[in-house]
Coordinates of C-alpha atoms and ligand atoms in Angstrom, one line a residue:
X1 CA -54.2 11.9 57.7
X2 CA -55.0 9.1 59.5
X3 CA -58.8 8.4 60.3
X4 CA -58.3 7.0 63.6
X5 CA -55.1 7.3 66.3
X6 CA -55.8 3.8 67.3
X7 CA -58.3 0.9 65.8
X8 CA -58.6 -2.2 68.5
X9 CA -60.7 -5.2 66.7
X10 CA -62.5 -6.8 69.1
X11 CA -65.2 -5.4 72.0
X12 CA -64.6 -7.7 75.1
X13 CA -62.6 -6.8 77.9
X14 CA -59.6 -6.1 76.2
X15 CA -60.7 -4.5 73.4
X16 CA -64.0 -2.1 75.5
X17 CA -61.4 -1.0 78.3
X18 CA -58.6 -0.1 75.9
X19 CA -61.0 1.9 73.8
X20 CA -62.5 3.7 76.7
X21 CA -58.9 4.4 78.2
X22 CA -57.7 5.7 74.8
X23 CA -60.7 8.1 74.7
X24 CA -60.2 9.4 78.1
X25 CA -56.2 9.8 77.0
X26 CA -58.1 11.9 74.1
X27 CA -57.1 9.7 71.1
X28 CA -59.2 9.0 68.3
X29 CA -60.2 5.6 68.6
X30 CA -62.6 3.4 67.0
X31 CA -63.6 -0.1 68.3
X32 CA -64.2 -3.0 65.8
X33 CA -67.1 -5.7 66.9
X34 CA -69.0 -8.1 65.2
X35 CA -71.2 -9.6 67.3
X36 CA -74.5 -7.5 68.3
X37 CA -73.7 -6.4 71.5
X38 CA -70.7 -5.3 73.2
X39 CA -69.1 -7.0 75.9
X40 CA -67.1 -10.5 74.4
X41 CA -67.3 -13.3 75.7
X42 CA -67.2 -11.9 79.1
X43 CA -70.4 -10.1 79.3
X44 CA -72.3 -12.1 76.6
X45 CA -71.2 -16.2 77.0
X46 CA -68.5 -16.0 80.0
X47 CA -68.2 -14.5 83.0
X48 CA -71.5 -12.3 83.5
X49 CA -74.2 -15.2 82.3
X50 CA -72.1 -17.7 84.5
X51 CA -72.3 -16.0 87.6
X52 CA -75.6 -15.0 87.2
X53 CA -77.4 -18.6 87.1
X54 CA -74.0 -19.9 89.6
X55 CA -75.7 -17.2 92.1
X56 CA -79.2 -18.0 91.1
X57 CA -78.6 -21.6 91.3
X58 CA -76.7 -21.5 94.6
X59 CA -79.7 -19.4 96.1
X60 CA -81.9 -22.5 94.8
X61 CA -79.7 -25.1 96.6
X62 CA -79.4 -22.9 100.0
X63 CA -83.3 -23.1 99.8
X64 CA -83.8 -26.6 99.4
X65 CA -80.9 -27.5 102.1
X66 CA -79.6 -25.2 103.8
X67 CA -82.7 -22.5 105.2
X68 CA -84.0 -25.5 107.2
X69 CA -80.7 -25.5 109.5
X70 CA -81.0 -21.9 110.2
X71 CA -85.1 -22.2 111.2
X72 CA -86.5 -21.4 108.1
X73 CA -88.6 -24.0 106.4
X74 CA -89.6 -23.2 102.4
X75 CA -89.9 -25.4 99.7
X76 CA -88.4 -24.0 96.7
X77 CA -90.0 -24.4 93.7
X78 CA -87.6 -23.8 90.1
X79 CA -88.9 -21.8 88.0
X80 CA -86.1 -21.9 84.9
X81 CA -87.8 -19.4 82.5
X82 CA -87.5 -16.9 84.8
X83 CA -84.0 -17.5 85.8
X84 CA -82.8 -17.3 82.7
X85 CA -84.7 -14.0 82.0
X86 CA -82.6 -12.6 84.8
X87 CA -79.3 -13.5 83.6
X88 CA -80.3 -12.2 79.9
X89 CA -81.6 -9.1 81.0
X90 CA -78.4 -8.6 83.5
X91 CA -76.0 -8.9 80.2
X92 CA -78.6 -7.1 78.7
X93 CA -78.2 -4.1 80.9
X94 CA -74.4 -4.6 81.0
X95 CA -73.7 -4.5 77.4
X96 CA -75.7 -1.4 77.1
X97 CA -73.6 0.0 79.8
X98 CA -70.7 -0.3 77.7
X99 CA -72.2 0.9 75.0
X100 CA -72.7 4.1 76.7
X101 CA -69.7 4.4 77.8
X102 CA -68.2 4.5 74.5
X103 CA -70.4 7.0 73.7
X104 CA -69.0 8.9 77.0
X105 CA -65.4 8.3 75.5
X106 CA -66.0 9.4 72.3
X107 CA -65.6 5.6 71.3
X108 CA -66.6 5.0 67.9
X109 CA -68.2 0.9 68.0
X110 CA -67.4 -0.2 63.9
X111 CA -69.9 -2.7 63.7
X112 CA -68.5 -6.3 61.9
X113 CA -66.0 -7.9 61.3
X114 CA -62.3 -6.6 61.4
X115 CA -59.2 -7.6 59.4
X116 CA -55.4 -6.3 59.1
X117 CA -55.6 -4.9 55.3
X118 CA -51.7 -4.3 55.3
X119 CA -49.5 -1.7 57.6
X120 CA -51.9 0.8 59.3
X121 CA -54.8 -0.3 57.5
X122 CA -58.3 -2.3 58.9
X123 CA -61.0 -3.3 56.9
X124 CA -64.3 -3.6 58.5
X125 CA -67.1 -6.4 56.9
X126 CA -70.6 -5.2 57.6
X127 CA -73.3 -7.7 58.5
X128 CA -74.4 -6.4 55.0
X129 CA -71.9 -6.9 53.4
X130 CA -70.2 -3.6 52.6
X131 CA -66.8 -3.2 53.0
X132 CA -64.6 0.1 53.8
X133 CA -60.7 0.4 54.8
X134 CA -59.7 2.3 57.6
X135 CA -56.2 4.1 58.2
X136 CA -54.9 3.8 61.9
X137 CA -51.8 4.9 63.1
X138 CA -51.9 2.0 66.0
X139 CA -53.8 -0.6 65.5
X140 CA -54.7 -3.3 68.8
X141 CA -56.0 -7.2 68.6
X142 CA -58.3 -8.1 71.0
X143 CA -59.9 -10.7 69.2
X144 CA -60.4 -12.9 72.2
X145 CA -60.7 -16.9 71.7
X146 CA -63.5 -20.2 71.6
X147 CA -64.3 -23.2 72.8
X148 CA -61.4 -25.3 71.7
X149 CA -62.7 -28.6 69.4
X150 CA -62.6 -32.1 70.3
X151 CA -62.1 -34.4 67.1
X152 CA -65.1 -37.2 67.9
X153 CA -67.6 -34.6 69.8
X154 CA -69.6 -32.3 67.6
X155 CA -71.1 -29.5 69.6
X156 CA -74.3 -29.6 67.9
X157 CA -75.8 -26.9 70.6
X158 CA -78.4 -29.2 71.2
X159 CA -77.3 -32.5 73.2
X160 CA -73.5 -31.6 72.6
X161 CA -73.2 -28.5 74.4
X162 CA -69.8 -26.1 74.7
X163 CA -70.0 -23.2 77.2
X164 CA -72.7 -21.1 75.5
X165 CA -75.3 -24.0 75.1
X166 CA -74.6 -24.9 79.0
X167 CA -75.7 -21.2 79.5
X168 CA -78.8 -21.5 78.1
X169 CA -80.5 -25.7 78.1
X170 CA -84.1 -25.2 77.8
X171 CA -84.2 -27.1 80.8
X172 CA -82.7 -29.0 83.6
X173 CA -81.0 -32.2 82.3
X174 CA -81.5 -35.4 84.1
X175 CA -78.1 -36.0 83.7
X176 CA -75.3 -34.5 82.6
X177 CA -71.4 -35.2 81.9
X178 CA -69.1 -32.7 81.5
X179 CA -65.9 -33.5 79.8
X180 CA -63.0 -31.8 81.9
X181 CA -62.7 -30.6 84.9
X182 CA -61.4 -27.2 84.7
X183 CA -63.3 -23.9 85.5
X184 CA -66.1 -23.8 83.1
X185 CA -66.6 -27.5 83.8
X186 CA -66.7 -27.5 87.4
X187 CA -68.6 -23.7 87.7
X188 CA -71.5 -24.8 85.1
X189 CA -71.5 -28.2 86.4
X190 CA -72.3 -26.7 89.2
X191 CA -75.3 -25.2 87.9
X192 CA -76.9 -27.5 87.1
X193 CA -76.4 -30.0 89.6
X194 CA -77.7 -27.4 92.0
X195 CA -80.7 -27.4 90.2
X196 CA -81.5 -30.8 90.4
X197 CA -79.3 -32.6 87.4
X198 CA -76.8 -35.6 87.9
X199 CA -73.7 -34.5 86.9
X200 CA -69.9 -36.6 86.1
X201 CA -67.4 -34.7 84.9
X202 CA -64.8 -36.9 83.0
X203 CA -61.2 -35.5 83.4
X204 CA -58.5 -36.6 81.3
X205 CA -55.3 -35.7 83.9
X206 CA -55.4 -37.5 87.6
X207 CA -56.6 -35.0 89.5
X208 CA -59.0 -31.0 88.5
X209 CA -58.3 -27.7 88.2
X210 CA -54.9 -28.0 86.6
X211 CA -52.4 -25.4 87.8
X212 CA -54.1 -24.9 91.1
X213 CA -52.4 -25.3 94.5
X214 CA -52.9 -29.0 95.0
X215 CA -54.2 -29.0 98.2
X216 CA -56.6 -26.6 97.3
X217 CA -57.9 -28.7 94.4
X218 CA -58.4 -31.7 96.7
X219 CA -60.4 -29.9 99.4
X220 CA -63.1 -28.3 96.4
X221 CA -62.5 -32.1 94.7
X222 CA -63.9 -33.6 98.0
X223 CA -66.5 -31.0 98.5
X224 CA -67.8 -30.7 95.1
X225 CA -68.2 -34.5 95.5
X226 CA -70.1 -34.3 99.0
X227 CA -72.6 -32.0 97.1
X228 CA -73.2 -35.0 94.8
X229 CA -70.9 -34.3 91.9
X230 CA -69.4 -37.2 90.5
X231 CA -65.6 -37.3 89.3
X232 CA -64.1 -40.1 86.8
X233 CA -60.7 -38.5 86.1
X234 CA -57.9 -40.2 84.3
X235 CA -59.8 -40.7 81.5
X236 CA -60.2 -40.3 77.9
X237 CA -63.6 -39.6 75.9
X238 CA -63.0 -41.1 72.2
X239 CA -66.3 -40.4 70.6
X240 CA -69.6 -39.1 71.1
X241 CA -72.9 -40.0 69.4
X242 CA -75.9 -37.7 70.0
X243 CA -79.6 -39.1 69.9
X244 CA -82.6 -36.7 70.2
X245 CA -83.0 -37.3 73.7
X246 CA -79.5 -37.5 74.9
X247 CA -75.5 -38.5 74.3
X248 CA -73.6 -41.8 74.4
X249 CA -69.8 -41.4 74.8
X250 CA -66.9 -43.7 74.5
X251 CA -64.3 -43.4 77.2
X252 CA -61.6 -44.9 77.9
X253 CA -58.9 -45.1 81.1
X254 CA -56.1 -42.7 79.8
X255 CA -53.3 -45.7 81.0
X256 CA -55.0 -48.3 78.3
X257 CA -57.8 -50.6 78.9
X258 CA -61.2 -51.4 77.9
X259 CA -63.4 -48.3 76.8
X260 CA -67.2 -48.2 78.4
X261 CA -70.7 -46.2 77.1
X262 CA -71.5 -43.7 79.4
X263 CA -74.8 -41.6 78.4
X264 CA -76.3 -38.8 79.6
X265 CA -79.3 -36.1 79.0
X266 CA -76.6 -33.5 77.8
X267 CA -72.7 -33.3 77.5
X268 CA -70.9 -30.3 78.5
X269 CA -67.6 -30.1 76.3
X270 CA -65.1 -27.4 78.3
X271 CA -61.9 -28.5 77.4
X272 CA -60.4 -25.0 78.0
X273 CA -60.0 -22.5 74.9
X274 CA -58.3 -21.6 71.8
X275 CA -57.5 -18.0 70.4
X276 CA -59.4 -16.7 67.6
X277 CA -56.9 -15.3 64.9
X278 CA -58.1 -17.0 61.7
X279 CA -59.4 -14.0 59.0
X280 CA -57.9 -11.5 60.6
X281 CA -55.3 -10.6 57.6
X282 CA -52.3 -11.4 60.3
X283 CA -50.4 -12.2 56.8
X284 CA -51.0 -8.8 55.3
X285 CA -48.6 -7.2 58.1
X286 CA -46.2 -10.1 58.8
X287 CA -47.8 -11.7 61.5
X288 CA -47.5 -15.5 62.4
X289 CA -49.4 -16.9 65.0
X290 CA -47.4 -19.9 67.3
X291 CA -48.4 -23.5 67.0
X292 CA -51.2 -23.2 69.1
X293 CA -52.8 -19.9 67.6
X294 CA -51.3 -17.2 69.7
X295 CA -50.2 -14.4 69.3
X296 CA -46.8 -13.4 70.2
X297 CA -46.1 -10.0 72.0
X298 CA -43.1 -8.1 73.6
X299 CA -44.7 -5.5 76.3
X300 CA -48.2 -5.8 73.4
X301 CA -45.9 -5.2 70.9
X302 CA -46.3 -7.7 67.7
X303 CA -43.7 -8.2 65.2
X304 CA -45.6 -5.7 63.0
X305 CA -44.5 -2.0 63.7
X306 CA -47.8 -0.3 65.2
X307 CA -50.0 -3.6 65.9
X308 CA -50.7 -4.9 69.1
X309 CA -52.4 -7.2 70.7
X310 CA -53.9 -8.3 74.0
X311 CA -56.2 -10.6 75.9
X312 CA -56.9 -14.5 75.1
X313 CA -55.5 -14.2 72.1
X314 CA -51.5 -14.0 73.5
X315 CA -50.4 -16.5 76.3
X316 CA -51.0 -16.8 79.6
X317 CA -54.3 -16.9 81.8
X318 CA -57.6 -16.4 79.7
X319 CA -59.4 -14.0 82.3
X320 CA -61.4 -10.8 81.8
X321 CA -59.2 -9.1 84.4
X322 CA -56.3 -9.8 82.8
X323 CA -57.5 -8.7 79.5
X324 CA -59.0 -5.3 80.7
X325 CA -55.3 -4.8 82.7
X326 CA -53.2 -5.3 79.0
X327 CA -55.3 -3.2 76.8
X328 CA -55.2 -0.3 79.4
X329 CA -51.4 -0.6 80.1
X330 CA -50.8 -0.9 75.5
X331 CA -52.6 1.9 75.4
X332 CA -50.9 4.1 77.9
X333 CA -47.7 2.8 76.2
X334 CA -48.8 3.7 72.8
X335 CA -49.3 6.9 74.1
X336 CA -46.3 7.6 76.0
X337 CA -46.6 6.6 79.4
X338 CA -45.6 3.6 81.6
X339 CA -48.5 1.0 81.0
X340 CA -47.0 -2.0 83.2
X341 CA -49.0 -5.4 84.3
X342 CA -47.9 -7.0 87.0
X343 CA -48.2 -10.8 86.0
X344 CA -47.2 -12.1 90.0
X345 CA -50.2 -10.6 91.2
X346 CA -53.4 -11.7 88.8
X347 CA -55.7 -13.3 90.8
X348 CA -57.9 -16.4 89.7
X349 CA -61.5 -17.1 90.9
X350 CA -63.7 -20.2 90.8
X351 CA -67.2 -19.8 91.7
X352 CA -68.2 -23.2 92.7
X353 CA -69.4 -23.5 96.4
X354 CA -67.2 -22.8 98.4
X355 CA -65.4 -20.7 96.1
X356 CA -61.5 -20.5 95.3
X357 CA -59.5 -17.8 95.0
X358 CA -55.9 -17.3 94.4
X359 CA -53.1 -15.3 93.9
X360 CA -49.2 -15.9 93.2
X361 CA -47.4 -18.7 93.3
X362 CA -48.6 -22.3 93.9
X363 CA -46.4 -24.4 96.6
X364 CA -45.6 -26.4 93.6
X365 CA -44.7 -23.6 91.6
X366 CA -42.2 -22.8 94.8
X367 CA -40.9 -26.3 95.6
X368 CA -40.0 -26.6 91.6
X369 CA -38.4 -23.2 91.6
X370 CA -36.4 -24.0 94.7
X371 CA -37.6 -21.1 96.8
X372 CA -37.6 -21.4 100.9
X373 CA -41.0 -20.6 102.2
X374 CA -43.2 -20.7 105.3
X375 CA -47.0 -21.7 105.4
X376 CA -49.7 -20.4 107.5
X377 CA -53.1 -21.3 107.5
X378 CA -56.1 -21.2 109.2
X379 CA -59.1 -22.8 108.8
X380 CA -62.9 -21.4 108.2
X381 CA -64.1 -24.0 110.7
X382 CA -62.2 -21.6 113.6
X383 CA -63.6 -18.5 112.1
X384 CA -66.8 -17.3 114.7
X385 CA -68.4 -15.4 111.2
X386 CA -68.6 -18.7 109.2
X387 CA -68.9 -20.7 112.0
X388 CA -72.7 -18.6 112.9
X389 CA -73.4 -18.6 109.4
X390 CA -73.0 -22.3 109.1
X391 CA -70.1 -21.6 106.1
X392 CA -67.5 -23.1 107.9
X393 CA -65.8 -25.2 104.8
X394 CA -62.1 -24.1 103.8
X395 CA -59.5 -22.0 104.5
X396 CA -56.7 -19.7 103.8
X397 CA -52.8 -20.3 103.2
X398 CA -50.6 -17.7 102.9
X399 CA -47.1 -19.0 101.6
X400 CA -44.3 -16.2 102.8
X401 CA -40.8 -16.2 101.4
X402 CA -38.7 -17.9 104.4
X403 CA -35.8 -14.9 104.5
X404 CA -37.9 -12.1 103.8
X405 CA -41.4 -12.8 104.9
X406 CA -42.8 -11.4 101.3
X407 CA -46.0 -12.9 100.4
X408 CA -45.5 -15.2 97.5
X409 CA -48.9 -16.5 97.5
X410 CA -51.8 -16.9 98.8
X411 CA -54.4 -19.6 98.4
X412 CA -58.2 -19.9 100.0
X413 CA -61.2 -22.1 99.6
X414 CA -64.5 -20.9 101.6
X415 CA -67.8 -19.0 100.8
X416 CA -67.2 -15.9 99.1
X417 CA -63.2 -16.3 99.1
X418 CA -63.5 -14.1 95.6
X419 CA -64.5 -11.2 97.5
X420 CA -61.4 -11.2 99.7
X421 CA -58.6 -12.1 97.4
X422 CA -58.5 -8.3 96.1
X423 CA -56.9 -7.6 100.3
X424 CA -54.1 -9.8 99.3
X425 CA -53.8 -8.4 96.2
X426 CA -53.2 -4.8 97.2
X427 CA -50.7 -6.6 100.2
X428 CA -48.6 -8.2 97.0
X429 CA -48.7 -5.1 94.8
X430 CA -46.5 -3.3 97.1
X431 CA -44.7 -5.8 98.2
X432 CA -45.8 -6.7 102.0
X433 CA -44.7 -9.2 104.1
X434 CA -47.1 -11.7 105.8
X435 CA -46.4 -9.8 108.9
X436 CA -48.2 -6.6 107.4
X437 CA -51.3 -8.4 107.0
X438 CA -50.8 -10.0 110.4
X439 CA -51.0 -7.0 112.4
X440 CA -53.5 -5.1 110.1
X441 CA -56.2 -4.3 112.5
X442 CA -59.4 -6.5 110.5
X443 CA -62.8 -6.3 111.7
X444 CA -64.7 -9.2 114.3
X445 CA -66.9 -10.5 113.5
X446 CA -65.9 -10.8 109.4
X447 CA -64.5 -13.8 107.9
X448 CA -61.8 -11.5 106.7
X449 CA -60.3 -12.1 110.0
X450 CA -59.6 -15.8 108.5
X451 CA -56.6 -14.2 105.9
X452 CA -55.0 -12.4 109.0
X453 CA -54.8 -15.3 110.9
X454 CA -53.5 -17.0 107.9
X455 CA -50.8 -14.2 108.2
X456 CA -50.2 -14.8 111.2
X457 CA -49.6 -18.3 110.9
X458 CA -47.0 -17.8 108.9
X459 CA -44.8 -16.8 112.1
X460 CA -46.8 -19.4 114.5
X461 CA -49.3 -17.0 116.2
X462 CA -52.6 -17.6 115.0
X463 CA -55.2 -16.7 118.0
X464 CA -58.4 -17.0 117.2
X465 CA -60.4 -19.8 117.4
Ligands
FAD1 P1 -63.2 -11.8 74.3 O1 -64.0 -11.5 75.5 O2 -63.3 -13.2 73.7 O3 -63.7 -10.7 73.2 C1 -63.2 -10.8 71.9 C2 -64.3 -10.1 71.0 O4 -63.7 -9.9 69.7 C3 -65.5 -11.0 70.8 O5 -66.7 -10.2 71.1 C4 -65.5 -11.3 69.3 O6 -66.8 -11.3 68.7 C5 -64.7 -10.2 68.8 N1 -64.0 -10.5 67.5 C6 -63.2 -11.5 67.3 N2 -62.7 -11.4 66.0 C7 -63.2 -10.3 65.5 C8 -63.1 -9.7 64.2 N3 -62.3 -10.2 63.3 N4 -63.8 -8.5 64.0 C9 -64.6 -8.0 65.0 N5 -64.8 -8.6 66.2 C10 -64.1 -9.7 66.4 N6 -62.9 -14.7 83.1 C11 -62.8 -14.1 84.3 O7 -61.9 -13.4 84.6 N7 -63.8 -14.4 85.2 C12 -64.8 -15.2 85.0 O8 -65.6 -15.4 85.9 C13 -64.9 -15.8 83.8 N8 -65.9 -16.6 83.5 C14 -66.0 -17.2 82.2 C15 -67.1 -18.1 82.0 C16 -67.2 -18.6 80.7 C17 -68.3 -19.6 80.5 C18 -66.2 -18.4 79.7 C19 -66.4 -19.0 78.4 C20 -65.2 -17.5 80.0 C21 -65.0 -16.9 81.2 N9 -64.0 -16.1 81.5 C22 -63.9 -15.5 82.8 C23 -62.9 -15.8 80.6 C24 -63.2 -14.4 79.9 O9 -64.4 -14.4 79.3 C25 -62.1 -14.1 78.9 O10 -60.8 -14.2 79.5 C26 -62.3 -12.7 78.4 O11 -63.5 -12.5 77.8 C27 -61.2 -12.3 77.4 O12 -61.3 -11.1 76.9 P2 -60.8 -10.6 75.4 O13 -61.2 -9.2 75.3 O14 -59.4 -11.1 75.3 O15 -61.7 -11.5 74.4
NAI2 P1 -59.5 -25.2 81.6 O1 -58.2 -25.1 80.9 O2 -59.8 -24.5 82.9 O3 -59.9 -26.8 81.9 C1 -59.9 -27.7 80.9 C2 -59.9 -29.1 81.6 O4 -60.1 -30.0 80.6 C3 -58.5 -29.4 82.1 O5 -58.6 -29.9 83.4 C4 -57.9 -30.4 81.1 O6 -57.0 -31.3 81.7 C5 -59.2 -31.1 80.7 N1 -59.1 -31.7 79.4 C6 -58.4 -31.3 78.3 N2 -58.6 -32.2 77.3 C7 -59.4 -33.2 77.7 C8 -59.9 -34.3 77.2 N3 -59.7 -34.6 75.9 N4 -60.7 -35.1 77.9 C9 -61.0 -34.8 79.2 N5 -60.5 -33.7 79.8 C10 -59.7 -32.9 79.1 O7 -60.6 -24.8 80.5 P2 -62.1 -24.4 80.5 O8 -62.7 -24.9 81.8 O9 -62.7 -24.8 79.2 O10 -62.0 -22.8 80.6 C11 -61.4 -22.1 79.6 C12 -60.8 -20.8 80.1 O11 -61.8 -19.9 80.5 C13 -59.9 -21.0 81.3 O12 -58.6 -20.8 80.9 C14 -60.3 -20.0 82.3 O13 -59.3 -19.2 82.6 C15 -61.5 -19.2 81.6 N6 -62.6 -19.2 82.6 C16 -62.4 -18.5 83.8 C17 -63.4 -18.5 84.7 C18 -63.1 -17.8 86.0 O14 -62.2 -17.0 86.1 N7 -63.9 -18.1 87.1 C19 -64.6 -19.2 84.5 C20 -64.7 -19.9 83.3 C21 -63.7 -19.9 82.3

């Protein structure tokens, strides 16, 4: 007899939703988790801690900008202990959350470190030491990934910061450069700029975001740049040397030239992120990860018989969402049913002011795959809701197959843009045209009206101004 149905090693999204799904499918499941708290990155060092201080820190800079327009005079005064209290003791309660629901789900959390011990078989590594072997008739990786390295800058936590150190400075940094301007970058550059630090962000490719829509990536390039961010991109950091009271680096143009010193308080590596499948005993049941560390999977199947895997640690977007939507859909295939993720329709999120959020394909993406499609757009700046609240920045483009009208994708850049992308979503997942949206009755007066107009674009008869 087994001791467990199913073992997943790793608590963060993956692993914490496809244990609580399993228990409410009545399996037997255990989760493994080393860390002290559950969560993963996510809750602990990602997404939770980051939008805390981004909504804290946004909060500061409305106060010290923005109140005076709308005829409220303050002063703002930082207080940085305290904001950071907040954001631990939000993770704080949201880890425990989790914890209780395992105990809910009849979850059982293995505390330490998990490794395949040959077919069926996990061995956990307590923080003590001790050792025991589990038996598992399924067994699911959701081991998650890190900070990826970069040879000639040592993240010493201190001056050198990844992701995690940029969560938690022990105060606000005169200056700062972050090296690459991807999410992480651009979101916890953002932080700290809000609250009062200088911040370049050094990007090795020609223009930010890779993969976004391009036009959207030049709108939040220009207004991250308005706000006083600076942007040296096409270049190449070669070395970093930290001294106790700050960082020199060595850059130099990525096309050749002469490299130049550029220091700062603190450096912010975010380079993007590598999977984490080192001592996990892969080779006791066959498994070998791809050049780059991945795992490979067919529908969460590995090549072993009965091991799965899920989440950052198999290709395509690292995102919490997409993590908790594998690990729900392997386990209702391990138990029989139709677990299905709709890759088309995962939407991405960046919460720098104003926001961006997409969904589907890029016009890129479309022009390189040949595909006929229609634009509409419409712009925040002719929405009456952002227009009173003074949030008139960015807009919304809806890009609609040209034979069909089917949305193919949907890209927006405005103040709270995250909150709306899920409409779109829905639209996508069954299947809508851009004329669905466009006559969707949408309340006035909501800034949600800006994504039916985008709609209605599409066929040339956007109304509102
Ligand atoms: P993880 O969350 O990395 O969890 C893996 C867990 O496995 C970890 O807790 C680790 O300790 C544990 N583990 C690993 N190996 C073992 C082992 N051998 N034994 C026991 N335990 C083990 N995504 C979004 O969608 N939205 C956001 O806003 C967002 N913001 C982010 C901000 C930052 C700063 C960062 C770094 C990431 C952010 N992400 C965001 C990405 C998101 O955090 C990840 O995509 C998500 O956490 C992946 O979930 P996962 O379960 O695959 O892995
Ligand atoms: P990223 O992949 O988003 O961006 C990394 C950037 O660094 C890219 O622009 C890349 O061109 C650049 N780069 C790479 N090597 C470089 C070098 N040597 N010098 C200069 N620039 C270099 O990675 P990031 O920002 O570290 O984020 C990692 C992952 O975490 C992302 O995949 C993202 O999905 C996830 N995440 C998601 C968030 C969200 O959903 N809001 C927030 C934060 C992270």
């Amino acid at each position: 007899m087994a001791d467990y149905d199913l073992i997943i090693i790793g608590g963060g999204p993956g692993g914490y939703n496809g244990a609580i799904r399993a228990g409410q499918l009545g399996l037997k499941v255990a989760c493994v988790e080393m860390r002290e708290t559950l969560g993963g990155t996510c809750l602990n060092v990602g997404c939770i801690p980051s939008k805390s201080l981004l909504h804290a820190s946004e909060m500061f800079d409305l106060a010290n900008k923005d109140f005076a327009g709308l005829g409220i005079e303050v002063t703002p005064k930082l207080n940085l202990p305290t904001m950071m209290k907040q954001k631990t003791d939000s993770v704080g309660q949201l880890t425990k959350g989790i914890e209780f629901l395992f105990k809910k789900n009849k979850v059982d959390w293995l505390k330490g470190a998990g490794r395949l011990a040959g077919p069926g078989k996990v061995e956990v590594i307590a923080a003590d030491g001790s050792k025991a072997i589990l038996e598992a008739k399924s067994i699911i990786i959701a081991s998650g990934s890190r900070p990826s390295p970069l040879p000639g800058v040592a993240v010493d936590q201190q001056r050198i910061v990844d992701s995690t150190g940029a969560l938690a400075l022990p105060e606000v940094p005169g200056s700062m450069i972050v090296i690459g301007a991807g999410v992480i970058g651009l979101e916890l550059g953002s932080v700290w700029r809000r609250l009062g630090a200088k911040v370049t962000v050094v990007e090795f490719l020609d223009r930010i975001t890779p993969g976004l829509d391009q036009e959207t990536a030049k709108t939040l390039q220009r207004s991250l740049t308005r706000q006083g961010m600076a942007f040296k991109l096409s270049a190449k950091v070669t070395g970093a040397t930290a001294r106790p009271d700050g960082v020199d680096l060595t850059v130099e143009p990525v096309a050749g030239g002469a490299s130049e010193t550029l220091s700062a308080d603190y450096v912010l590596l975010a380079i993007g992120r590598q999977p984490v499948t080192d001592h996990l005993g892969l080779e006791t049941v066959g498994i070998v990860p791809d050049k780059r560390g991945f795992i490979e999977t067919d529908h969460f199947a590995t090549s072993a018989p009965g091991v799965y895997a899920v989440g950052d640690v198999t290709h395509g977007l690292m995102l919490a969402h997409k993590a908790e939507d594998e690990a729900v859909a392997c386990v209702e295939i391990i138990t029989g049913r139709a677990g299905h993720v709709n890759y088309d329709v995962i939407p991405n999120v960046i919460y720098t002011f104003p926001e961006v959020a997409c969904v589907g394909k890029t016009e890129e993406e479309l022009k390189a795959e040949g595909v006929a499609y229609k634009v509409g757009k419409f712009a925040f700046t002719a929405n009456s809701r952002a227009k009173v609240n003074h949030e008139a920045e960015g807009f919304v483009k809806v890009l609609a197959d040209a034979a069909t009208d089917r949305i193919l994708g949907v890209h927006m850049i405005g103040p709270d843009v995250s909150e709306m992308i899920g409409e779109y979503c829905v639209a996508m997942e069954f299947s809508a045209a851009s004329e669905d949206v466009a006559r969707t009755c949408h309340p006035h007066p909501t800034r949600s009206e800006a994504l039916r107009q985008a709609a209605m674009g599409v066929e040339g008869w956007t109304m509102q101004s």
